[in-house]
Short mmCIF file of C-alpha atoms in Angstrom, two decimals:
data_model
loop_
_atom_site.label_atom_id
_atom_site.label_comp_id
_atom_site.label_asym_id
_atom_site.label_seq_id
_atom_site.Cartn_x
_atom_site.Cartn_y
_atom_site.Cartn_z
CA UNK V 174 -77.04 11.56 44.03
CA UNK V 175 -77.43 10.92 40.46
CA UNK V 176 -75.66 14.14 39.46
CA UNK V 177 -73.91 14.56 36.12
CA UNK V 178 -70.50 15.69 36.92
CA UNK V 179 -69.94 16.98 33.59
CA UNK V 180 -73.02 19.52 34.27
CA UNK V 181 -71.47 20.71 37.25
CA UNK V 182 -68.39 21.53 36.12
CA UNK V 183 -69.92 23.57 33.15
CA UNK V 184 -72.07 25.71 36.08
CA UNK V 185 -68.58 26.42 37.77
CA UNK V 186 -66.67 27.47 34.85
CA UNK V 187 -69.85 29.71 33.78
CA UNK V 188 -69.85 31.08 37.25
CA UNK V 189 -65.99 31.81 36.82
CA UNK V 190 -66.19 33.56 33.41
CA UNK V 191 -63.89 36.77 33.43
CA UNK V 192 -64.05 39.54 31.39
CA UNK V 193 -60.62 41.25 30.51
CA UNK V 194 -60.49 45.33 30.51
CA UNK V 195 -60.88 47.58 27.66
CA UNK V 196 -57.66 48.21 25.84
CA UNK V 197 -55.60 45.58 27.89
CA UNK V 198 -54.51 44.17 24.76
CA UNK V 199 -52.94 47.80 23.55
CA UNK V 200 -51.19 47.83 27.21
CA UNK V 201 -49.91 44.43 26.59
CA UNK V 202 -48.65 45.34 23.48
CA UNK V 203 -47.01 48.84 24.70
CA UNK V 204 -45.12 46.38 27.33
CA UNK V 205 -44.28 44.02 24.66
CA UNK V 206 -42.36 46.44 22.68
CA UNK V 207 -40.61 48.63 25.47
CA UNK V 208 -39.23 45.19 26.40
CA UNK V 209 -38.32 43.83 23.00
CA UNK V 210 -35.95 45.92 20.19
CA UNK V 211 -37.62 46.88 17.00
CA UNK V 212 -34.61 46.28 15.14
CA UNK V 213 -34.10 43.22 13.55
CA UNK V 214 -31.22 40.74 14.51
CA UNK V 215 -29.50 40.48 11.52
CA UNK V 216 -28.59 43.83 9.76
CA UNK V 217 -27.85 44.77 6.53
CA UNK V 218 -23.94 45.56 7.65
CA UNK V 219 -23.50 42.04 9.07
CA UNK V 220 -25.23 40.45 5.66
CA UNK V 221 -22.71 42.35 4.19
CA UNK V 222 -19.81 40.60 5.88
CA UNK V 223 -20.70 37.22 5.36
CA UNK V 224 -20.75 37.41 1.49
CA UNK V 225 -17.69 38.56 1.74
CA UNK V 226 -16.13 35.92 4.07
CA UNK V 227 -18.07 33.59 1.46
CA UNK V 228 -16.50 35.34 -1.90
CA UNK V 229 -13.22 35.18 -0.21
CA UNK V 230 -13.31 31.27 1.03
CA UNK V 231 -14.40 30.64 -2.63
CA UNK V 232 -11.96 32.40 -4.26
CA UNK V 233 -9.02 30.89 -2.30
CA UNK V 234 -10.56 27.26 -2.54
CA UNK V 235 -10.77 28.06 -6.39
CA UNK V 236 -6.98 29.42 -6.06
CA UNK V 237 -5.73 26.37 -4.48
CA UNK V 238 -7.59 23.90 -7.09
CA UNK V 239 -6.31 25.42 -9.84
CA UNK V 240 -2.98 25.31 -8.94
CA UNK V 241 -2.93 21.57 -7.74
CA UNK V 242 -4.51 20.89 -11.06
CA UNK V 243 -2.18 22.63 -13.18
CA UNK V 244 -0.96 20.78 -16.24
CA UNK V 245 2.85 19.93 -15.93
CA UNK V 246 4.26 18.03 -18.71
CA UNK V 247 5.14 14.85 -18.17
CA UNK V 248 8.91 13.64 -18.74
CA UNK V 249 9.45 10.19 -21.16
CA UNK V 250 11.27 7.76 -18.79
CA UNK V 251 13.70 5.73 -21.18
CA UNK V 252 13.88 2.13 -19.79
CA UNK V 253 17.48 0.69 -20.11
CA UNK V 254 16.81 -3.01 -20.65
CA UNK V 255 20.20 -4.02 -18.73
CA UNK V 256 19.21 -2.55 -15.97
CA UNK V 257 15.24 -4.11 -15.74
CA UNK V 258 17.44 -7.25 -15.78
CA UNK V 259 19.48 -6.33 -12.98
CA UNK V 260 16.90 -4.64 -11.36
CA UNK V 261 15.51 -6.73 -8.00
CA UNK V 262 11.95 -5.25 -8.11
CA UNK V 263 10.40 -7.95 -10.06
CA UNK V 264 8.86 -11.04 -9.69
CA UNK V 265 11.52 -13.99 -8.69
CA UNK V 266 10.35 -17.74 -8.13
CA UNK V 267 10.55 -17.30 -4.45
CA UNK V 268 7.71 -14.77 -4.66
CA UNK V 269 5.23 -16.99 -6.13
CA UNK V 270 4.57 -19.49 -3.39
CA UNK V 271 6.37 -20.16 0.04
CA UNK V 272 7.43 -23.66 -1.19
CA UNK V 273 9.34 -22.14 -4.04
CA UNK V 274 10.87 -19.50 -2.03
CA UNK V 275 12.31 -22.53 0.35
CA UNK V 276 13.20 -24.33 -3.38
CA UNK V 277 15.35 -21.36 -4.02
CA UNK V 278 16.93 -20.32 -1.09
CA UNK V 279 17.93 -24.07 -0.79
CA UNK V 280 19.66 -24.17 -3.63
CA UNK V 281 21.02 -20.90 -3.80
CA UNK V 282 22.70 -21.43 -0.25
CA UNK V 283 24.07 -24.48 -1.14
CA UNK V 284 25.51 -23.19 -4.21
CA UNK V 285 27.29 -20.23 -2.16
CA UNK V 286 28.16 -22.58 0.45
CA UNK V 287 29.90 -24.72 -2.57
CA UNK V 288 31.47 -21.70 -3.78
CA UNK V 289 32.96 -20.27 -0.16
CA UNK V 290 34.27 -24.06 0.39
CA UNK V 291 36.49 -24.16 -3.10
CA UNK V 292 40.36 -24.24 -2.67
CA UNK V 293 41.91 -22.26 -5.59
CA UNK V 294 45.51 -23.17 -6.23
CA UNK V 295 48.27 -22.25 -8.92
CA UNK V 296 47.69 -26.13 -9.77
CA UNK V 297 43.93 -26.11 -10.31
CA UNK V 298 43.10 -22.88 -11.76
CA UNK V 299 42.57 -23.60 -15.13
CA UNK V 300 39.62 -26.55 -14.08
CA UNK V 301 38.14 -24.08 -11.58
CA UNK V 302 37.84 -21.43 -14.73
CA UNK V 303 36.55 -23.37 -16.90
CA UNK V 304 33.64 -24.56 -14.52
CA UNK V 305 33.57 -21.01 -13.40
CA UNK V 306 32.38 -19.92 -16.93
CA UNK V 307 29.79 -22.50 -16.92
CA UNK V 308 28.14 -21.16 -13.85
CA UNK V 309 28.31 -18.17 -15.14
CA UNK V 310 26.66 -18.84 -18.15
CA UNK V 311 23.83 -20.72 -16.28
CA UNK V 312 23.54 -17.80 -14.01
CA UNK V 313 22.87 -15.43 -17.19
CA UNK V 314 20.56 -17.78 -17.97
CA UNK V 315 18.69 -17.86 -14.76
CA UNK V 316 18.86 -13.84 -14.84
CA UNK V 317 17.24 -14.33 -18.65
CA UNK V 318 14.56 -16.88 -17.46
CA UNK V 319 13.24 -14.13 -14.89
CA UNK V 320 12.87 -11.72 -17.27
CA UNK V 321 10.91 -13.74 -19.24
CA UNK V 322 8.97 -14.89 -15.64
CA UNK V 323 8.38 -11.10 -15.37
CA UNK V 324 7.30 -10.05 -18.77
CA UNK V 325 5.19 -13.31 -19.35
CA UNK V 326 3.80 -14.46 -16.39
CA UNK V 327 4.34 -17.25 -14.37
CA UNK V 328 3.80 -20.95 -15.70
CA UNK V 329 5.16 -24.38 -15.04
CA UNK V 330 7.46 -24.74 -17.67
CA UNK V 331 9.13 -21.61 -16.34
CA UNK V 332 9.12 -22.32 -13.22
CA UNK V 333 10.25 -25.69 -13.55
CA UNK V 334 13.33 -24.49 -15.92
CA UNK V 335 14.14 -21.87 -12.89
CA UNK V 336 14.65 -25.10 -10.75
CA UNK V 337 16.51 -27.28 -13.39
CA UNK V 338 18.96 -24.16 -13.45
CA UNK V 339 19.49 -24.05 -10.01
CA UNK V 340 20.13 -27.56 -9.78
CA UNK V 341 22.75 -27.71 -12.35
CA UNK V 342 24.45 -25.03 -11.08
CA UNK V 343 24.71 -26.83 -8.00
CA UNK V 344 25.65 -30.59 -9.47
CA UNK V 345 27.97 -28.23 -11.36
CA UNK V 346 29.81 -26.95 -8.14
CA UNK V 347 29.76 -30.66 -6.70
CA UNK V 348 31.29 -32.12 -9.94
CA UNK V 349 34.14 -29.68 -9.16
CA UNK V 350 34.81 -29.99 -5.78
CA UNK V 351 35.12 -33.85 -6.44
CA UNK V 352 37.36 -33.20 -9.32
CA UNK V 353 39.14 -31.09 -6.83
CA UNK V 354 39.22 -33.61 -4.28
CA UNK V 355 40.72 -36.36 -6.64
CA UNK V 356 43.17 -34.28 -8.19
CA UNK V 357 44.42 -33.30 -4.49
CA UNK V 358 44.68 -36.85 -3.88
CA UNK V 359 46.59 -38.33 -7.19
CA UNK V 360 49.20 -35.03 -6.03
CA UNK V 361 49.44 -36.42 -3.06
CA UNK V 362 49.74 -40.21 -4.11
CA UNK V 363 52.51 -39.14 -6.60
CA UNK V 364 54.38 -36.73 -3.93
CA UNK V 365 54.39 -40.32 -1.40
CA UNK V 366 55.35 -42.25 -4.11
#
């Protein structure tokens, strides 16, 4: 029982050995090409028709660069300095931080609530100009001051003197309406009397 098994399977495959037929390869080969076309897959015609497809996508990618490159000239813009002033699209102090914006909207509603609550009369008009004229000046001012917040850059003195006008424009409107209020009342202490 000692047998090699690697001897008998070398006896079996010897034993097994078969010899192919003369000119079974020429045969094969006769089969082989019945079955398969000589001619090749791509042809000289259909080469021809994709460099053409390629010349023409080139040329109308080359088309289409050229004319989104073109040079145009460009126009000067001429920047009217009253109207960067009046312009919105700057930087304002309620842009810088969310504290200042609440600062300024403060104020400025105040000051517009001040101005909706004034009572213009015949007898008054001349004090409500003249404070008028004042606020109008410190508004110019203000407008001036954010320029200069724009072109410069923001800093404290700046910022601070963007408050201080805001706040005397407001004490401004408040002196007035209690110079209002008193005149109102010596009218109507000399009408009773």
């Amino acid at each position: 029982m000692g047998q090699d098994l690697r001897e008998i399977f070398k006896r079996e495959r010897a034993k097994q050995k078969h010899n192919l037929k003369d000119g079974h390869m020429a045969r094969f080969e006769d089969k082989l090409n019945q079955t398969m076309p000589a001619t090749p897959k791509y042809t000289a015609k259909f080469r021809y028709k994709v460099a053409a497809s390629v010349l023409l996508m080139l040329s109308i990618s080359l088309l289409i660069y050229v004319a989104k490159t073109k040079n145009t000239p460009v126009q000067p813009t001429i920047v009217d300095a009253e109207k960067v002033t009046k312009s919105k699209d700057g930087i304002t102090l309620g842009a810088l931080s969310p504290d200042l914006k609440k600062i300024e909207d403060y104020y400025k509603v105040n000051i517009n609530l001040e101005l909706a609550q004034l009572q213009v009369s015949n007898d008054n008009k001349t004090l409500v100009d003249s404070y008028m004229e004042r606020l109008a000046e410190l508004h110019k001012e203000y407008q001036e001051l954010n320029t200069e917040l724009n072109t410069i850059g923001p800093n404290d003195q700046l910022i601070s003197a963007l408050i201080n006008n805001l706040q005397l424009r407001l004490q401004l409107l408040q002196k007035l309406r209690k110079k209002l209020n008193e005149l109102k009342s010596t009218q109507n202490e000399t009408i009773n009397v």
